GROMACS .gro file of N, CA and C in nm:
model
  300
    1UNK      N    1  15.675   1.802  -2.790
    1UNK     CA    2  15.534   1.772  -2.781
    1UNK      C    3  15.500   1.655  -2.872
    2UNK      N    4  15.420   1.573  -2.824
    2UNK     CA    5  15.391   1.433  -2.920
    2UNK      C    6  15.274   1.452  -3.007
    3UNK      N    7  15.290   1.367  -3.047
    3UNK     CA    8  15.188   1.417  -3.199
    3UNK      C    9  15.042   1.335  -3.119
    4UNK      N   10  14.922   1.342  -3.144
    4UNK     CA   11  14.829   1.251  -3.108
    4UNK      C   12  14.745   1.231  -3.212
    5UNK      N   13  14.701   1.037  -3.216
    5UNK     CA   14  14.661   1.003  -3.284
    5UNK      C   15  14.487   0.943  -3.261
    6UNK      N   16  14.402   0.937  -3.329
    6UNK     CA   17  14.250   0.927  -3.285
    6UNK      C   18  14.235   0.776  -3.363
    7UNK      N   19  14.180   0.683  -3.357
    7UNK     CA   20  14.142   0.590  -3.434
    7UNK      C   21  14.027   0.518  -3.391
    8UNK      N   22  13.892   0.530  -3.415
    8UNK     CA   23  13.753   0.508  -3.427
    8UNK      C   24  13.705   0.412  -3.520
    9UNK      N   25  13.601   0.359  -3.405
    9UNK     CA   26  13.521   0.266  -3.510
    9UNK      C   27  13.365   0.342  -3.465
   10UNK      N   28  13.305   0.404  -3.593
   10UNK     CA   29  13.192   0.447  -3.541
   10UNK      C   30  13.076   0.374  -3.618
   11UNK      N   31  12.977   0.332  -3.575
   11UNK     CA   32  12.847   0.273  -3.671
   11UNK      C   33  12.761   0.409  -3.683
   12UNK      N   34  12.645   0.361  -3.761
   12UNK     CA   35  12.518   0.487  -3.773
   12UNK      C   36  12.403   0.420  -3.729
   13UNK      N   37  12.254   0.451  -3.656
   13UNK     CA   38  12.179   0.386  -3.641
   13UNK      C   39  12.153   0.345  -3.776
   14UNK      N   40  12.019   0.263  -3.780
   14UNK     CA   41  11.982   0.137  -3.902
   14UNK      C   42  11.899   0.253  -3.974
   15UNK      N   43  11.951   0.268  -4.067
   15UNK     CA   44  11.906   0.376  -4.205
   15UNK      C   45  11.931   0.470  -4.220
   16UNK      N   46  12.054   0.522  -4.117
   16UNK     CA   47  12.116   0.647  -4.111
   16UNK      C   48  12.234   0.649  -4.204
   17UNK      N   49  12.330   0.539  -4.201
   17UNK     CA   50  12.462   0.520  -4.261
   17UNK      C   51  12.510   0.602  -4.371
   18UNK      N   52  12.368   0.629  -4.500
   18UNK     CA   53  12.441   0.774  -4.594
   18UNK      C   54  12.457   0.893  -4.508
   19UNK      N   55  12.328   0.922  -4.455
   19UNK     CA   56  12.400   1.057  -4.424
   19UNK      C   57  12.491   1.075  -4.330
   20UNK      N   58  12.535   0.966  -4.229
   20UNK     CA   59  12.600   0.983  -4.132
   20UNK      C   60  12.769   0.982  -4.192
   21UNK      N   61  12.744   0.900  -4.318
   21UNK     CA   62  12.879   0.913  -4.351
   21UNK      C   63  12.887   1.043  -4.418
   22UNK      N   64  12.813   1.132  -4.487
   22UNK     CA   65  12.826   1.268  -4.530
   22UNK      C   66  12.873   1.332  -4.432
   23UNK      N   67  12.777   1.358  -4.333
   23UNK     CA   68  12.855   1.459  -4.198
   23UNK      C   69  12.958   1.419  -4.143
   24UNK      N   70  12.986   1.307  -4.171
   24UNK     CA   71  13.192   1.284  -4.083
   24UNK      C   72  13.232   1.297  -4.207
   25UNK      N   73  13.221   1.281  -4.345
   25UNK     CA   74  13.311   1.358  -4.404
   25UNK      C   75  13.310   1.499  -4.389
   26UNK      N   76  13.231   1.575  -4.421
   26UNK     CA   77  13.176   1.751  -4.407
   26UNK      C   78  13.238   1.754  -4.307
   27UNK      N   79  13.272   1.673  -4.157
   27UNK     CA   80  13.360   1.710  -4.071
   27UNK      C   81  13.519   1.692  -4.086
   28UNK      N   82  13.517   1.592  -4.157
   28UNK     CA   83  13.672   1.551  -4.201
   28UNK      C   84  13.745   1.680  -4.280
   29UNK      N   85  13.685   1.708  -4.374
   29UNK     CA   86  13.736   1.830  -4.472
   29UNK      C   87  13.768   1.961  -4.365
   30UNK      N   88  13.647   1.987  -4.299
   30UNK     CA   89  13.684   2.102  -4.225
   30UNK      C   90  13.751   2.090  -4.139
   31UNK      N   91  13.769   1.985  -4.049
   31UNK     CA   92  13.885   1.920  -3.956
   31UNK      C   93  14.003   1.952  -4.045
   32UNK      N   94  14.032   1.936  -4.167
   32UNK     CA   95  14.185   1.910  -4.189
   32UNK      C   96  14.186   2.078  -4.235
   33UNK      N   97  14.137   2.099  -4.227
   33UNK     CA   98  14.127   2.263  -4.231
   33UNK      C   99  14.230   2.354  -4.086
   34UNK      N  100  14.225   2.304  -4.017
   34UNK     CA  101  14.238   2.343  -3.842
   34UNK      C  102  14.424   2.379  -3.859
   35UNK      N  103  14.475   2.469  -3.797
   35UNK     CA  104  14.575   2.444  -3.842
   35UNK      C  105  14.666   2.314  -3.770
   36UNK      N  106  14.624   2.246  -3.639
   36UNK     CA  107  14.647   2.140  -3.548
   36UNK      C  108  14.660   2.003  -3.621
   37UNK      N  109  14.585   2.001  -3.727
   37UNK     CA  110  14.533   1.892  -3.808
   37UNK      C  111  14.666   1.840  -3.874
   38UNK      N  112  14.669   1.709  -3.863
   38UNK     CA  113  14.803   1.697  -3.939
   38UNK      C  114  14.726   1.566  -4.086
   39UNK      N  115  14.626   1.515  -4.043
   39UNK     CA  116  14.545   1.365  -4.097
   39UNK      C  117  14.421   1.353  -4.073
   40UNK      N  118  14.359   1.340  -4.164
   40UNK     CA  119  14.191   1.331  -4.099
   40UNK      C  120  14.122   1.232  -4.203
   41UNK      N  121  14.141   1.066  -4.157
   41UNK     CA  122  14.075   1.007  -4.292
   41UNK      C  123  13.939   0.917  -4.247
   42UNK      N  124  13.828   0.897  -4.306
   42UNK     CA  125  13.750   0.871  -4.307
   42UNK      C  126  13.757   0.714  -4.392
   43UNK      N  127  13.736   0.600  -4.346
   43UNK     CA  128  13.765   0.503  -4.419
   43UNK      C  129  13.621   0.419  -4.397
   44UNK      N  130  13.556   0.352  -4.501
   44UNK     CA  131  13.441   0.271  -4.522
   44UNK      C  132  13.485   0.130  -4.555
   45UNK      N  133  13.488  -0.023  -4.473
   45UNK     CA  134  13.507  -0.128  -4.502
   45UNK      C  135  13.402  -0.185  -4.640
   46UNK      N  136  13.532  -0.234  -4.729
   46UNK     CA  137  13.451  -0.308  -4.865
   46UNK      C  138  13.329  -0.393  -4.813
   47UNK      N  139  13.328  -0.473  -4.705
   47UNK     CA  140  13.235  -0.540  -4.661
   47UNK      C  141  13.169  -0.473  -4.552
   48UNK      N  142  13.037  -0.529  -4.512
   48UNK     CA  143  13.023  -0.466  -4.390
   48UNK      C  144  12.939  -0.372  -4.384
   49UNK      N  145  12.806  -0.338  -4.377
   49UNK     CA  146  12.749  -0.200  -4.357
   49UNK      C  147  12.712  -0.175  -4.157
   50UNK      N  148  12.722  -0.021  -4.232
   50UNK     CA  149  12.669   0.107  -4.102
   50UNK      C  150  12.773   0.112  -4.046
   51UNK      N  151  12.921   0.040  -4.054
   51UNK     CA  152  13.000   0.130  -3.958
   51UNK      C  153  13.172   0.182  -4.076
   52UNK      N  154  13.192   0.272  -3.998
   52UNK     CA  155  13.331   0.322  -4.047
   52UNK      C  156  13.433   0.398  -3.933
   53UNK      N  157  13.536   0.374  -4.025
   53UNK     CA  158  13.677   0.387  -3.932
   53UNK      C  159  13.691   0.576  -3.939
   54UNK      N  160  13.769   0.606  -3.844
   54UNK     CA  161  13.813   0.729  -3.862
   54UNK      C  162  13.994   0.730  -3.832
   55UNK      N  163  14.094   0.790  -3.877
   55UNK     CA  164  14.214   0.792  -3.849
   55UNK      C  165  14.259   0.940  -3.826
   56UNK      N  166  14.298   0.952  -3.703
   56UNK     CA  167  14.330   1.131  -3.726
   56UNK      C  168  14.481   1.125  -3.643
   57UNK      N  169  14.529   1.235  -3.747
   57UNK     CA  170  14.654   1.299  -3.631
   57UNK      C  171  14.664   1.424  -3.627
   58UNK      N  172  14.673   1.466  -3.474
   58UNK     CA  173  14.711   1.617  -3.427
   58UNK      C  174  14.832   1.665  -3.400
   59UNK      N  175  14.873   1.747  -3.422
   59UNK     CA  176  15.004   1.814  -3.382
   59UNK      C  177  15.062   1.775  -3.224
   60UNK      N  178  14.927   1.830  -3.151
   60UNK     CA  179  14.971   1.757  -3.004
   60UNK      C  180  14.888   1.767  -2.926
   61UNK      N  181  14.889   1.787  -2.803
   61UNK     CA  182  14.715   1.759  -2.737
   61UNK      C  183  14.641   1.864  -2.711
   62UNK      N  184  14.758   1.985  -2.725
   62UNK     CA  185  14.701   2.116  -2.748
   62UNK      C  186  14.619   2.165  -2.848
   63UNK      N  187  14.667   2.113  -2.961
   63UNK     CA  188  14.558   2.113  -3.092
   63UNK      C  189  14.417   2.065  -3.076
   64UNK      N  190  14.469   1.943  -3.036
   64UNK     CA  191  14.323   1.892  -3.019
   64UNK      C  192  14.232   1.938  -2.921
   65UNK      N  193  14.293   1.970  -2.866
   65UNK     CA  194  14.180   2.038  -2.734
   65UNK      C  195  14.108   2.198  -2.790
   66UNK      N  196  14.192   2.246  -2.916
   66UNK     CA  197  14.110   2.385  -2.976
   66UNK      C  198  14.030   2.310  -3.022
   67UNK      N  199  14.076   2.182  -3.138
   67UNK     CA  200  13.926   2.125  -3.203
   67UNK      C  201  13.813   2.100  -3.136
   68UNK      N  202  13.832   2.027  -3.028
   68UNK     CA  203  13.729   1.966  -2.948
   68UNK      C  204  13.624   2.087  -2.925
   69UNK      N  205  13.700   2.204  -2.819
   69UNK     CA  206  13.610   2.285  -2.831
   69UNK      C  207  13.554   2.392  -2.920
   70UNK      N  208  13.539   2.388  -3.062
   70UNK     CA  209  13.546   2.450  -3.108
   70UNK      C  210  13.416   2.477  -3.161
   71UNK      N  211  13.310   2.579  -3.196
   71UNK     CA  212  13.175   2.594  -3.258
   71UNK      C  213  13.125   2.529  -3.314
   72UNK      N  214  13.212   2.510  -3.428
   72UNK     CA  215  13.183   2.401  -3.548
   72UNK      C  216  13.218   2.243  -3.457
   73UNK      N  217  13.287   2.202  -3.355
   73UNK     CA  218  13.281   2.062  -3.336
   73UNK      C  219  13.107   2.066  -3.282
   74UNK      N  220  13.150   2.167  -3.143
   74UNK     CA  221  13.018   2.164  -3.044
   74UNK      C  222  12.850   2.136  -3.197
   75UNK      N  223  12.857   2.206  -3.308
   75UNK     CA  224  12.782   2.179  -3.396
   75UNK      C  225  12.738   2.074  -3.472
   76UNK      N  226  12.855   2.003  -3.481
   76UNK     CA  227  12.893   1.864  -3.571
   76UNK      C  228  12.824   1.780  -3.484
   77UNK      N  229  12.822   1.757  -3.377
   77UNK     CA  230  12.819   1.663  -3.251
   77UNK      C  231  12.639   1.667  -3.226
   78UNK      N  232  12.587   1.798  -3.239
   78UNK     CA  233  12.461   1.823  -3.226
   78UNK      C  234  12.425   1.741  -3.364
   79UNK      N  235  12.480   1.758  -3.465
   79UNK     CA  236  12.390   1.750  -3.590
   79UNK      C  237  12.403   1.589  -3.622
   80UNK      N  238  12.531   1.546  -3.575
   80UNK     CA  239  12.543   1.415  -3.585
   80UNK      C  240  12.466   1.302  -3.465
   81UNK      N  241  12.411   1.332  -3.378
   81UNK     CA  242  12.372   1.280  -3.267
   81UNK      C  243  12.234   1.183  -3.274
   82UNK      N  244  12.157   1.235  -3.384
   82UNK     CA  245  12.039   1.135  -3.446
   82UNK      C  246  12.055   1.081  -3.551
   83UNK      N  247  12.178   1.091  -3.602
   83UNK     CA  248  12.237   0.995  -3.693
   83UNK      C  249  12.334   0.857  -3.628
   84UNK      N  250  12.427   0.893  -3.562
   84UNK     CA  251  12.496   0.858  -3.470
   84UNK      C  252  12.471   0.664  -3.381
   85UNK      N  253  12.509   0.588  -3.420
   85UNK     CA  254  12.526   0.434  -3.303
   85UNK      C  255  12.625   0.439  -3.218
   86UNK      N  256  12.653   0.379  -3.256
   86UNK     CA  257  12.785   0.284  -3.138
   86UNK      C  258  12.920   0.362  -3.214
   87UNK      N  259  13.017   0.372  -3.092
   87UNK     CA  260  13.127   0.498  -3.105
   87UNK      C  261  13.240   0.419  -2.995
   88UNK      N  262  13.351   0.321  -3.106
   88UNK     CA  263  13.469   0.355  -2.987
   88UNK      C  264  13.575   0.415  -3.082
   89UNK      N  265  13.652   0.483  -2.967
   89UNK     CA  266  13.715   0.578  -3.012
   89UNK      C  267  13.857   0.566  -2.926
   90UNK      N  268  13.952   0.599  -2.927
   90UNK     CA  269  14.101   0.543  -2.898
   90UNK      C  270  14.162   0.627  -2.934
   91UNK      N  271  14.222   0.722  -2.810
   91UNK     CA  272  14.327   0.818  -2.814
   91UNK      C  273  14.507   0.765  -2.775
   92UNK      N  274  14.576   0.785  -2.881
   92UNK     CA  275  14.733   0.709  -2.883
   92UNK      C  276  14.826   0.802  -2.935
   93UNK      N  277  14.915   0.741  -2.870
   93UNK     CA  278  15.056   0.899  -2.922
   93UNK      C  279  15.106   0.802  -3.037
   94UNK      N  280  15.132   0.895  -3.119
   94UNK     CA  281  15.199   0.844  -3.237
   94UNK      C  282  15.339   0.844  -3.197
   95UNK      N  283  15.344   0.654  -3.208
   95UNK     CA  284  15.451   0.597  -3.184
   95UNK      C  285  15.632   0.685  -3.274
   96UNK      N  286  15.586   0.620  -3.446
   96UNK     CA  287  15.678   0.614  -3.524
   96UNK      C  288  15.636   0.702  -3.681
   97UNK      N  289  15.629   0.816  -3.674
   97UNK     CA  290  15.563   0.874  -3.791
   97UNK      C  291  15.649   0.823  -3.904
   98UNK      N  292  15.780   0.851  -3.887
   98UNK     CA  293  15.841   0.842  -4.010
   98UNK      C  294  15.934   1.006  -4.030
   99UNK      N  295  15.869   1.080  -3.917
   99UNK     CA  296  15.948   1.199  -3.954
   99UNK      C  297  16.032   1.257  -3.906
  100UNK      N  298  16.129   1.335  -4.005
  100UNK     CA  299  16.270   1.396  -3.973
  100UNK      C  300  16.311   1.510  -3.885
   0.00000   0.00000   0.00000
């Protein structure tokens, strides 16, 4: 089974950007919580406001498909949605982890 990897560029509407970055972290922590979760990083460019990166890896697409549907996503998604801009998002198999 291949590992799958998420890599996002998400913005926040114009004056949302603190809290929007609070709730994708508050989601990040509990994401790496999952047992599917292998990476869940939240990254903010030194330059640049309202948008940030996300990097995730799952065990395999089975994992991810518990996260997706899961209470707490279906929740995250509600709560993040008036915080929320522009969202691309890019699903990729992890090529070359590095592991044995």
């Amino acid at each position: 089974m291949a590992k799958i990897a998420i890599v996002g560029e998400l913005s926040a509407k114009p004056g949302q950007f603190p809290a929007y970055l609070a709730k994708m972290t508050e989601h990040a922590r509990a994401s790496r919580k999952e047992p599917g979760c292998i990476r869940f990083d939240v990254v903010v460019p030194r330059e640049g406001e309202n948008t940030l990166f996300i990097y995730e890896i799952w065990k395999d697409q089975a994992a991810l498909d518990v996260h997706s549907n899961t209470p707490r996503m279906k929740a995250y998604r509600e709560a993040s949605k008036p915080l929320a801009g522009g969202r691309k998002v890019t699903l990729c198999a992890l090529h070359d982890s590095g592991d044995k």
